[in-house]
Amino acid sequence: MIEIDLTVWQFVRIMVELERRKSRSLAYKLWQGAWEELDGRLDALRAGNKMDEFSNLMMNQEVSLQAEKIHLTEAAEAAERVISVIGKTLSKTRDTKAKDELMFEQAELSEVNNRLKMIARNLPS
């Protein structure tokens, strides 16, 4: 196992995508505890209208995860699906601010996707 770090919002995007699948992936199962804890914290901050703390947690903090090749591959595939959805949303979006935010997410997730694939390629099966 290796340790990887993801910015919280990137982890959230990947886990939401993994969660949408009927059969839970190995990555989802491995990271489920961290996901549920983090999701609970985010929900509590939202419910308490603590948006500055919510933003700080999402954008400025990282989650450290243990992973093997299969987990990284599944996370990269989930990131690719999210990137595709963002691309479709971008083509329909007219609001400039929303477009900028989506383009930021798409670019950042593309970098994460590439990093996950590169790390996975260098790990034994």
mmCIF file of N, CA and C in Angstrom:
data_model
loop_
_atom_site.group_PDB
_atom_site.id
_atom_site.type_symbol
_atom_site.label_atom_id
_atom_site.label_comp_id
_atom_site.label_asym_id
_atom_site.label_seq_id
_atom_site.Cartn_x
_atom_site.Cartn_y
_atom_site.Cartn_z
ATOM 1 N N MET A 1 0.846 -1.191 0.000
ATOM 2 C CA MET A 1 0.000 0.000 0.000
ATOM 3 C C MET A 1 0.883 1.243 0.000
ATOM 4 N N ILE A 2 0.389 2.241 -0.675
ATOM 5 C CA ILE A 2 1.045 3.544 -0.653
ATOM 6 C C ILE A 2 0.053 4.555 -0.079
ATOM 7 N N GLU A 3 0.545 5.737 0.217
ATOM 8 C CA GLU A 3 -0.332 6.803 0.700
ATOM 9 C C GLU A 3 -0.420 7.886 -0.368
ATOM 10 N N ILE A 4 -1.648 8.315 -0.648
ATOM 11 C CA ILE A 4 -1.855 9.426 -1.578
ATOM 12 C C ILE A 4 -2.628 10.523 -0.853
ATOM 13 N N ASP A 5 -2.424 11.740 -1.289
ATOM 14 C CA ASP A 5 -3.138 12.888 -0.736
ATOM 15 C C ASP A 5 -3.973 13.521 -1.836
ATOM 16 N N LEU A 6 -5.224 13.818 -1.492
ATOM 17 C CA LEU A 6 -6.113 14.533 -2.399
ATOM 18 C C LEU A 6 -6.699 15.722 -1.657
ATOM 19 N N THR A 7 -6.890 16.821 -2.362
ATOM 20 C CA THR A 7 -7.628 17.932 -1.779
ATOM 21 C C THR A 7 -9.042 17.431 -1.506
ATOM 22 N N VAL A 8 -9.634 17.893 -0.421
ATOM 23 C CA VAL A 8 -10.930 17.369 0.010
ATOM 24 C C VAL A 8 -11.962 17.412 -1.116
ATOM 25 N N TRP A 9 -12.078 18.524 -1.840
ATOM 26 C CA TRP A 9 -13.116 18.599 -2.872
ATOM 27 C C TRP A 9 -12.887 17.551 -3.961
ATOM 28 N N GLN A 10 -11.633 17.234 -4.263
ATOM 29 C CA GLN A 10 -11.337 16.217 -5.272
ATOM 30 C C GLN A 10 -11.780 14.844 -4.773
ATOM 31 N N PHE A 11 -11.479 14.562 -3.511
ATOM 32 C CA PHE A 11 -11.905 13.308 -2.894
ATOM 33 C C PHE A 11 -13.427 13.213 -2.896
ATOM 34 N N VAL A 12 -14.104 14.309 -2.566
ATOM 35 C CA VAL A 12 -15.570 14.325 -2.550
ATOM 36 C C VAL A 12 -16.110 13.995 -3.938
ATOM 37 N N ARG A 13 -15.583 14.631 -4.962
ATOM 38 C CA ARG A 13 -16.056 14.385 -6.329
ATOM 39 C C ARG A 13 -15.876 12.917 -6.726
ATOM 40 N N ILE A 14 -14.722 12.350 -6.391
ATOM 41 C CA ILE A 14 -14.447 10.951 -6.726
ATOM 42 C C ILE A 14 -15.361 10.020 -5.939
ATOM 43 N N MET A 15 -15.513 10.268 -4.651
ATOM 44 C CA MET A 15 -16.337 9.377 -3.826
ATOM 45 C C MET A 15 -17.816 9.452 -4.191
ATOM 46 N N VAL A 16 -18.315 10.632 -4.514
ATOM 47 C CA VAL A 16 -19.712 10.748 -4.949
ATOM 48 C C VAL A 16 -19.918 9.922 -6.215
ATOM 49 N N GLU A 17 -18.965 9.969 -7.124
ATOM 50 C CA GLU A 17 -19.064 9.180 -8.352
ATOM 51 C C GLU A 17 -18.992 7.682 -8.045
ATOM 52 N N LEU A 18 -18.087 7.281 -7.171
ATOM 53 C CA LEU A 18 -17.996 5.863 -6.799
ATOM 54 C C LEU A 18 -19.264 5.405 -6.086
ATOM 55 N N GLU A 19 -19.845 6.286 -5.294
ATOM 56 C CA GLU A 19 -21.052 5.966 -4.527
ATOM 57 C C GLU A 19 -22.263 5.765 -5.447
ATOM 58 N N ARG A 20 -22.265 6.419 -6.594
ATOM 59 C CA ARG A 20 -23.380 6.317 -7.533
ATOM 60 C C ARG A 20 -23.496 4.922 -8.145
ATOM 61 N N ARG A 21 -22.424 4.176 -8.142
ATOM 62 C CA ARG A 21 -22.413 2.841 -8.731
ATOM 63 C C ARG A 21 -23.182 1.871 -7.840
ATOM 64 N N LYS A 22 -23.925 0.979 -8.466
ATOM 65 C CA LYS A 22 -24.691 0.005 -7.686
ATOM 66 C C LYS A 22 -23.779 -0.944 -6.929
ATOM 67 N N SER A 23 -22.765 -1.443 -7.615
ATOM 68 C CA SER A 23 -21.813 -2.311 -6.918
ATOM 69 C C SER A 23 -20.648 -1.446 -6.452
ATOM 70 N N ARG A 24 -20.361 -1.526 -5.193
ATOM 71 C CA ARG A 24 -19.319 -0.687 -4.606
ATOM 72 C C ARG A 24 -17.943 -1.188 -5.027
ATOM 73 N N SER A 25 -17.117 -0.274 -5.462
ATOM 74 C CA SER A 25 -15.763 -0.612 -5.892
ATOM 75 C C SER A 25 -14.883 -0.896 -4.680
ATOM 76 N N LEU A 26 -13.738 -1.479 -4.949
ATOM 77 C CA LEU A 26 -12.776 -1.730 -3.875
ATOM 78 C C LEU A 26 -12.284 -0.418 -3.273
ATOM 79 N N ALA A 27 -12.119 0.605 -4.115
ATOM 80 C CA ALA A 27 -11.690 1.917 -3.613
ATOM 81 C C ALA A 27 -12.747 2.486 -2.670
ATOM 82 N N TYR A 28 -14.006 2.389 -3.074
ATOM 83 C CA TYR A 28 -15.080 2.903 -2.217
ATOM 84 C C TYR A 28 -15.067 2.175 -0.871
ATOM 85 N N LYS A 29 -14.967 0.872 -0.925
ATOM 86 C CA LYS A 29 -14.977 0.087 0.319
ATOM 87 C C LYS A 29 -13.803 0.443 1.217
ATOM 88 N N LEU A 30 -12.627 0.630 0.624
ATOM 89 C CA LEU A 30 -11.438 0.956 1.408
ATOM 90 C C LEU A 30 -11.541 2.345 2.034
ATOM 91 N N TRP A 31 -12.071 3.298 1.291
ATOM 92 C CA TRP A 31 -12.107 4.695 1.738
ATOM 93 C C TRP A 31 -13.442 5.103 2.351
ATOM 94 N N GLN A 32 -14.372 4.162 2.501
ATOM 95 C CA GLN A 32 -15.715 4.478 2.985
ATOM 96 C C GLN A 32 -15.705 5.145 4.361
ATOM 97 N N GLY A 33 -14.875 4.665 5.262
ATOM 98 C CA GLY A 33 -14.816 5.257 6.601
ATOM 99 C C GLY A 33 -14.392 6.714 6.563
ATOM 100 N N ALA A 34 -13.337 6.999 5.817
ATOM 101 C CA ALA A 34 -12.868 8.385 5.676
ATOM 102 C C ALA A 34 -13.936 9.235 5.004
ATOM 103 N N TRP A 35 -14.607 8.669 4.008
ATOM 104 C CA TRP A 35 -15.649 9.378 3.277
ATOM 105 C C TRP A 35 -16.820 9.730 4.185
ATOM 106 N N GLU A 36 -17.293 8.768 4.952
ATOM 107 C CA GLU A 36 -18.447 9.016 5.817
ATOM 108 C C GLU A 36 -18.121 10.041 6.895
ATOM 109 N N GLU A 37 -16.921 9.967 7.456
ATOM 110 C CA GLU A 37 -16.511 10.951 8.465
ATOM 111 C C GLU A 37 -16.450 12.353 7.855
ATOM 112 N N LEU A 38 -15.829 12.461 6.709
ATOM 113 C CA LEU A 38 -15.691 13.755 6.040
ATOM 114 C C LEU A 38 -17.046 14.297 5.599
ATOM 115 N N ASP A 39 -17.882 13.448 5.047
ATOM 116 C CA ASP A 39 -19.212 13.856 4.606
ATOM 117 C C ASP A 39 -20.027 14.371 5.792
ATOM 118 N N GLY A 40 -19.894 13.705 6.939
ATOM 119 C CA GLY A 40 -20.580 14.160 8.147
ATOM 120 C C GLY A 40 -20.106 15.537 8.587
ATOM 121 N N ARG A 41 -18.804 15.754 8.531
ATOM 122 C CA ARG A 41 -18.254 17.073 8.895
ATOM 123 C C ARG A 41 -18.756 18.152 7.948
ATOM 124 N N LEU A 42 -18.755 17.852 6.659
ATOM 125 C CA LEU A 42 -19.232 18.820 5.669
ATOM 126 C C LEU A 42 -20.714 19.120 5.865
ATOM 127 N N ASP A 43 -21.511 18.088 6.113
ATOM 128 C CA ASP A 43 -22.944 18.287 6.362
ATOM 129 C C ASP A 43 -23.177 19.157 7.590
ATOM 130 N N ALA A 44 -22.405 18.915 8.654
ATOM 131 C CA ALA A 44 -22.557 19.701 9.886
ATOM 132 C C ALA A 44 -22.194 21.169 9.645
ATOM 133 N N LEU A 45 -21.148 21.407 8.892
ATOM 134 C CA LEU A 45 -20.759 22.793 8.587
ATOM 135 C C LEU A 45 -21.821 23.489 7.742
ATOM 136 N N ARG A 46 -22.370 22.763 6.777
ATOM 137 C CA ARG A 46 -23.442 23.331 5.943
ATOM 138 C C ARG A 46 -24.669 23.629 6.785
ATOM 139 N N ALA A 47 -25.048 22.666 7.618
ATOM 140 C CA ALA A 47 -26.238 22.830 8.458
ATOM 141 C C ALA A 47 -26.069 23.989 9.437
ATOM 142 N N GLY A 48 -24.850 24.183 9.925
ATOM 143 C CA GLY A 48 -24.567 25.277 10.850
ATOM 144 C C GLY A 48 -24.291 26.592 10.147
ATOM 145 N N ASN A 49 -24.458 26.591 8.821
ATOM 146 C CA ASN A 49 -24.220 27.786 8.008
ATOM 147 C C ASN A 49 -22.820 28.355 8.223
ATOM 148 N N LYS A 50 -21.853 27.463 8.423
ATOM 149 C CA LYS A 50 -20.450 27.855 8.614
ATOM 150 C C LYS A 50 -19.730 27.728 7.276
ATOM 151 N N MET A 51 -20.098 28.606 6.359
ATOM 152 C CA MET A 51 -19.629 28.472 4.983
ATOM 153 C C MET A 51 -18.139 28.766 4.824
ATOM 154 N N ASP A 52 -17.579 29.638 5.652
ATOM 155 C CA ASP A 52 -16.131 29.884 5.575
ATOM 156 C C ASP A 52 -15.360 28.631 5.963
ATOM 157 N N GLU A 53 -15.806 27.966 7.039
ATOM 158 C CA GLU A 53 -15.155 26.727 7.470
ATOM 159 C C GLU A 53 -15.362 25.624 6.437
ATOM 160 N N PHE A 54 -16.573 25.572 5.869
ATOM 161 C CA PHE A 54 -16.884 24.596 4.829
ATOM 162 C C PHE A 54 -15.935 24.784 3.639
ATOM 163 N N SER A 55 -15.814 26.032 3.175
ATOM 164 C CA SER A 55 -14.927 26.333 2.042
ATOM 165 C C SER A 55 -13.480 25.999 2.356
ATOM 166 N N ASN A 56 -13.050 26.335 3.553
ATOM 167 C CA ASN A 56 -11.673 26.036 3.952
ATOM 168 C C ASN A 56 -11.415 24.531 3.921
ATOM 169 N N LEU A 57 -12.334 23.766 4.478
ATOM 170 C CA LEU A 57 -12.176 22.314 4.493
ATOM 171 C C LEU A 57 -12.144 21.763 3.062
ATOM 172 N N MET A 58 -13.065 22.207 2.233
ATOM 173 C CA MET A 58 -13.156 21.689 0.864
ATOM 174 C C MET A 58 -11.944 22.053 0.007
ATOM 175 N N MET A 59 -11.502 23.298 0.104
ATOM 176 C CA MET A 59 -10.517 23.808 -0.851
ATOM 177 C C MET A 59 -9.075 23.808 -0.349
ATOM 178 N N ASN A 60 -8.879 23.853 0.960
ATOM 179 C CA ASN A 60 -7.526 24.058 1.497
ATOM 180 C C ASN A 60 -6.983 22.899 2.315
ATOM 181 N N GLN A 61 -7.767 21.859 2.492
ATOM 182 C CA GLN A 61 -7.294 20.736 3.296
ATOM 183 C C GLN A 61 -7.253 19.473 2.446
ATOM 184 N N GLU A 62 -6.436 18.541 2.894
ATOM 185 C CA GLU A 62 -6.254 17.299 2.148
ATOM 186 C C GLU A 62 -6.661 16.102 2.986
ATOM 187 N N VAL A 63 -6.969 15.044 2.294
ATOM 188 C CA VAL A 63 -7.238 13.762 2.923
ATOM 189 C C VAL A 63 -6.143 12.807 2.456
ATOM 190 N N SER A 64 -5.582 12.058 3.399
ATOM 191 C CA SER A 64 -4.544 11.067 3.089
ATOM 192 C C SER A 64 -5.190 9.691 3.055
ATOM 193 N N LEU A 65 -4.908 8.961 1.997
ATOM 194 C CA LEU A 65 -5.546 7.668 1.775
ATOM 195 C C LEU A 65 -4.510 6.596 1.485
ATOM 196 N N GLN A 66 -4.757 5.417 1.997
ATOM 197 C CA GLN A 66 -3.958 4.249 1.643
ATOM 198 C C GLN A 66 -4.541 3.680 0.353
ATOM 199 N N ALA A 67 -3.684 3.186 -0.525
ATOM 200 C CA ALA A 67 -4.179 2.669 -1.798
ATOM 201 C C ALA A 67 -3.200 1.682 -2.408
ATOM 202 N N GLU A 68 -3.767 0.764 -3.162
ATOM 203 C CA GLU A 68 -3.006 -0.120 -4.028
ATOM 204 C C GLU A 68 -3.375 0.232 -5.467
ATOM 205 N N LYS A 69 -2.767 -0.442 -6.394
ATOM 206 C CA LYS A 69 -2.968 -0.151 -7.816
ATOM 207 C C LYS A 69 -4.449 -0.134 -8.197
ATOM 208 N N ILE A 70 -5.205 -1.137 -7.771
ATOM 209 C CA ILE A 70 -6.621 -1.234 -8.144
ATOM 210 C C ILE A 70 -7.415 -0.026 -7.654
ATOM 211 N N HIS A 71 -7.107 0.447 -6.448
ATOM 212 C CA HIS A 71 -7.830 1.599 -5.891
ATOM 213 C C HIS A 71 -7.546 2.862 -6.701
ATOM 214 N N LEU A 72 -6.288 3.032 -7.083
ATOM 215 C CA LEU A 72 -5.907 4.198 -7.881
ATOM 216 C C LEU A 72 -6.554 4.145 -9.264
ATOM 217 N N THR A 73 -6.599 2.952 -9.835
ATOM 218 C CA THR A 73 -7.220 2.782 -11.150
ATOM 219 C C THR A 73 -8.707 3.109 -11.085
ATOM 220 N N GLU A 74 -9.385 2.612 -10.065
ATOM 221 C CA GLU A 74 -10.816 2.893 -9.912
ATOM 222 C C GLU A 74 -11.061 4.382 -9.668
ATOM 223 N N ALA A 75 -10.219 5.006 -8.870
ATOM 224 C CA ALA A 75 -10.363 6.442 -8.606
ATOM 225 C C ALA A 75 -10.135 7.249 -9.884
ATOM 226 N N ALA A 76 -9.154 6.845 -10.682
ATOM 227 C CA ALA A 76 -8.890 7.531 -11.956
ATOM 228 C C ALA A 76 -10.079 7.387 -12.902
ATOM 229 N N GLU A 77 -10.664 6.198 -12.949
ATOM 230 C CA GLU A 77 -11.836 5.983 -13.801
ATOM 231 C C GLU A 77 -13.008 6.844 -13.341
ATOM 232 N N ALA A 78 -13.190 6.953 -12.023
ATOM 233 C CA ALA A 78 -14.253 7.812 -11.483
ATOM 234 C C ALA A 78 -13.987 9.269 -11.842
ATOM 235 N N ALA A 79 -12.743 9.692 -11.719
ATOM 236 C CA ALA A 79 -12.381 11.071 -12.077
ATOM 237 C C ALA A 79 -12.677 11.329 -13.554
ATOM 238 N N GLU A 80 -12.391 10.354 -14.406
ATOM 239 C CA GLU A 80 -12.677 10.509 -15.838
ATOM 240 C C GLU A 80 -14.166 10.693 -16.089
ATOM 241 N N ARG A 81 -14.998 9.940 -15.373
ATOM 242 C CA ARG A 81 -16.447 10.084 -15.539
ATOM 243 C C ARG A 81 -16.905 11.473 -15.089
ATOM 244 N N VAL A 82 -16.350 11.954 -13.975
ATOM 245 C CA VAL A 82 -16.702 13.294 -13.487
ATOM 246 C C VAL A 82 -16.260 14.352 -14.495
ATOM 247 N N ILE A 83 -15.065 14.208 -15.030
ATOM 248 C CA ILE A 83 -14.554 15.153 -16.032
ATOM 249 C C ILE A 83 -15.488 15.194 -17.244
ATOM 250 N N SER A 84 -15.972 14.045 -17.654
ATOM 251 C CA SER A 84 -16.892 13.969 -18.791
ATOM 252 C C SER A 84 -18.201 14.696 -18.491
ATOM 253 N N VAL A 85 -18.748 14.481 -17.311
ATOM 254 C CA VAL A 85 -19.990 15.154 -16.908
ATOM 255 C C VAL A 85 -19.778 16.667 -16.857
ATOM 256 N N ILE A 86 -18.650 17.085 -16.312
ATOM 257 C CA ILE A 86 -18.345 18.519 -16.258
ATOM 258 C C ILE A 86 -18.278 19.090 -17.674
ATOM 259 N N GLY A 87 -17.660 18.361 -18.584
ATOM 260 C CA GLY A 87 -17.575 18.814 -19.974
ATOM 261 C C GLY A 87 -18.947 19.013 -20.597
ATOM 262 N N LYS A 88 -19.856 18.081 -20.346
ATOM 263 C CA LYS A 88 -21.224 18.202 -20.872
ATOM 264 C C LYS A 88 -21.937 19.392 -20.240
ATOM 265 N N THR A 89 -21.738 19.576 -18.945
ATOM 266 C CA THR A 89 -22.356 20.705 -18.247
ATOM 267 C C THR A 89 -21.802 22.023 -18.768
ATOM 268 N N LEU A 90 -20.501 22.055 -18.996
ATOM 269 C CA LEU A 90 -19.855 23.268 -19.521
ATOM 270 C C LEU A 90 -20.453 23.701 -20.855
ATOM 271 N N SER A 91 -20.741 22.733 -21.704
ATOM 272 C CA SER A 91 -21.259 23.071 -23.034
ATOM 273 C C SER A 91 -22.649 23.689 -22.967
ATOM 274 N N LYS A 92 -23.357 23.476 -21.861
ATOM 275 C CA LYS A 92 -24.712 24.012 -21.701
ATOM 276 C C LYS A 92 -24.754 25.258 -20.819
ATOM 277 N N THR A 93 -23.650 25.561 -20.150
ATOM 278 C CA THR A 93 -23.621 26.652 -19.180
ATOM 279 C C THR A 93 -23.330 27.979 -19.874
ATOM 280 N N ARG A 94 -24.099 28.984 -19.526
ATOM 281 C CA ARG A 94 -23.919 30.323 -20.096
ATOM 282 C C ARG A 94 -23.299 31.289 -19.093
ATOM 283 N N ASP A 95 -23.498 31.033 -17.810
ATOM 284 C CA ASP A 95 -23.000 31.921 -16.761
ATOM 285 C C ASP A 95 -21.472 31.870 -16.704
ATOM 286 N N THR A 96 -20.834 33.025 -16.808
ATOM 287 C CA THR A 96 -19.370 33.103 -16.862
ATOM 288 C C THR A 96 -18.722 32.577 -15.591
ATOM 289 N N LYS A 97 -19.255 32.960 -14.433
ATOM 290 C CA LYS A 97 -18.672 32.514 -13.159
ATOM 291 C C LYS A 97 -18.783 30.993 -13.026
ATOM 292 N N ALA A 98 -19.947 30.457 -13.360
ATOM 293 C CA ALA A 98 -20.149 29.008 -13.295
ATOM 294 C C ALA A 98 -19.201 28.292 -14.257
ATOM 295 N N LYS A 99 -19.028 28.857 -15.443
ATOM 296 C CA LYS A 99 -18.101 28.258 -16.419
ATOM 297 C C LYS A 99 -16.678 28.239 -15.882
ATOM 298 N N ASP A 100 -16.262 29.357 -15.283
ATOM 299 C CA ASP A 100 -14.907 29.431 -14.716
ATOM 300 C C ASP A 100 -14.706 28.371 -13.642
ATOM 301 N N GLU A 101 -15.706 28.209 -12.767
ATOM 302 C CA GLU A 101 -15.607 27.215 -11.695
ATOM 303 C C GLU A 101 -15.541 25.803 -12.263
ATOM 304 N N LEU A 102 -16.369 25.524 -13.257
ATOM 305 C CA LEU A 102 -16.365 24.199 -13.880
ATOM 306 C C LEU A 102 -15.053 23.926 -14.609
ATOM 307 N N MET A 103 -14.528 24.940 -15.283
ATOM 308 C CA MET A 103 -13.248 24.766 -15.983
ATOM 309 C C MET A 103 -12.117 24.515 -14.990
ATOM 310 N N PHE A 104 -12.162 25.182 -13.836
ATOM 311 C CA PHE A 104 -11.177 24.939 -12.781
ATOM 312 C C PHE A 104 -11.269 23.488 -12.312
ATOM 313 N N GLU A 105 -12.487 23.032 -12.003
ATOM 314 C CA GLU A 105 -12.667 21.653 -11.534
ATOM 315 C C GLU A 105 -12.195 20.654 -12.582
ATOM 316 N N GLN A 106 -12.557 20.899 -13.824
ATOM 317 C CA GLN A 106 -12.173 19.985 -14.897
ATOM 318 C C GLN A 106 -10.653 19.894 -15.029
ATOM 319 N N ALA A 107 -9.992 21.035 -15.000
ATOM 320 C CA ALA A 107 -8.527 21.050 -15.123
ATOM 321 C C ALA A 107 -7.864 20.361 -13.935
ATOM 322 N N GLU A 108 -8.331 20.664 -12.735
ATOM 323 C CA GLU A 108 -7.749 20.063 -11.531
ATOM 324 C C GLU A 108 -7.980 18.554 -11.500
ATOM 325 N N LEU A 109 -9.187 18.123 -11.849
ATOM 326 C CA LEU A 109 -9.468 16.686 -11.854
ATOM 327 C C LEU A 109 -8.689 15.972 -12.955
ATOM 328 N N SER A 110 -8.426 16.648 -14.043
ATOM 329 C CA SER A 110 -7.586 16.055 -15.097
ATOM 330 C C SER A 110 -6.174 15.821 -14.576
ATOM 331 N N GLU A 111 -5.659 16.779 -13.818
ATOM 332 C CA GLU A 111 -4.336 16.605 -13.208
ATOM 333 C C GLU A 111 -4.340 15.445 -12.216
ATOM 334 N N VAL A 112 -5.381 15.362 -11.394
ATOM 335 C CA VAL A 112 -5.495 14.259 -10.429
ATOM 336 C C VAL A 112 -5.564 12.933 -11.175
ATOM 337 N N ASN A 113 -6.386 12.882 -12.209
ATOM 338 C CA ASN A 113 -6.531 11.675 -13.013
ATOM 339 C C ASN A 113 -5.179 11.227 -13.567
ATOM 340 N N ASN A 114 -4.441 12.156 -14.143
ATOM 341 C CA ASN A 114 -3.119 11.830 -14.695
ATOM 342 C C ASN A 114 -2.161 11.355 -13.609
ATOM 343 N N ARG A 115 -2.205 12.007 -12.449
ATOM 344 C CA ARG A 115 -1.315 11.616 -11.342
ATOM 345 C C ARG A 115 -1.660 10.215 -10.842
ATOM 346 N N LEU A 116 -2.953 9.928 -10.683
ATOM 347 C CA LEU A 116 -3.370 8.603 -10.216
ATOM 348 C C LEU A 116 -2.947 7.515 -11.199
ATOM 349 N N LYS A 117 -3.128 7.771 -12.480
ATOM 350 C CA LYS A 117 -2.732 6.794 -13.503
ATOM 351 C C LYS A 117 -1.224 6.566 -13.496
ATOM 352 N N MET A 118 -0.461 7.650 -13.366
ATOM 353 C CA MET A 118 0.997 7.531 -13.366
ATOM 354 C C MET A 118 1.467 6.704 -12.162
ATOM 355 N N ILE A 119 0.917 6.995 -10.998
ATOM 356 C CA ILE A 119 1.301 6.245 -9.799
ATOM 357 C C ILE A 119 0.911 4.781 -9.971
ATOM 358 N N ALA A 120 -0.314 4.532 -10.463
ATOM 359 C CA ALA A 120 -0.795 3.158 -10.638
ATOM 360 C C ALA A 120 0.094 2.378 -11.606
ATOM 361 N N ARG A 121 0.531 3.032 -12.672
ATOM 362 C CA ARG A 121 1.401 2.360 -13.656
ATOM 363 C C ARG A 121 2.693 1.865 -13.023
ATOM 364 N N ASN A 122 3.153 2.567 -12.029
ATOM 365 C CA ASN A 122 4.431 2.223 -11.402
ATOM 366 C C ASN A 122 4.304 1.271 -10.214
ATOM 367 N N LEU A 123 3.089 0.815 -9.940
ATOM 368 C CA LEU A 123 2.880 -0.127 -8.839
ATOM 369 C C LEU A 123 2.696 -1.539 -9.378
ATOM 370 N N PRO A 124 3.093 -2.528 -8.595
ATOM 371 C CA PRO A 124 2.839 -3.911 -9.017
ATOM 372 C C PRO A 124 1.342 -4.222 -8.955
ATOM 373 N N SER A 125 0.921 -5.160 -9.781
ATOM 374 C CA SER A 125 -0.509 -5.526 -9.824
ATOM 375 C C SER A 125 -0.996 -6.206 -8.596
#
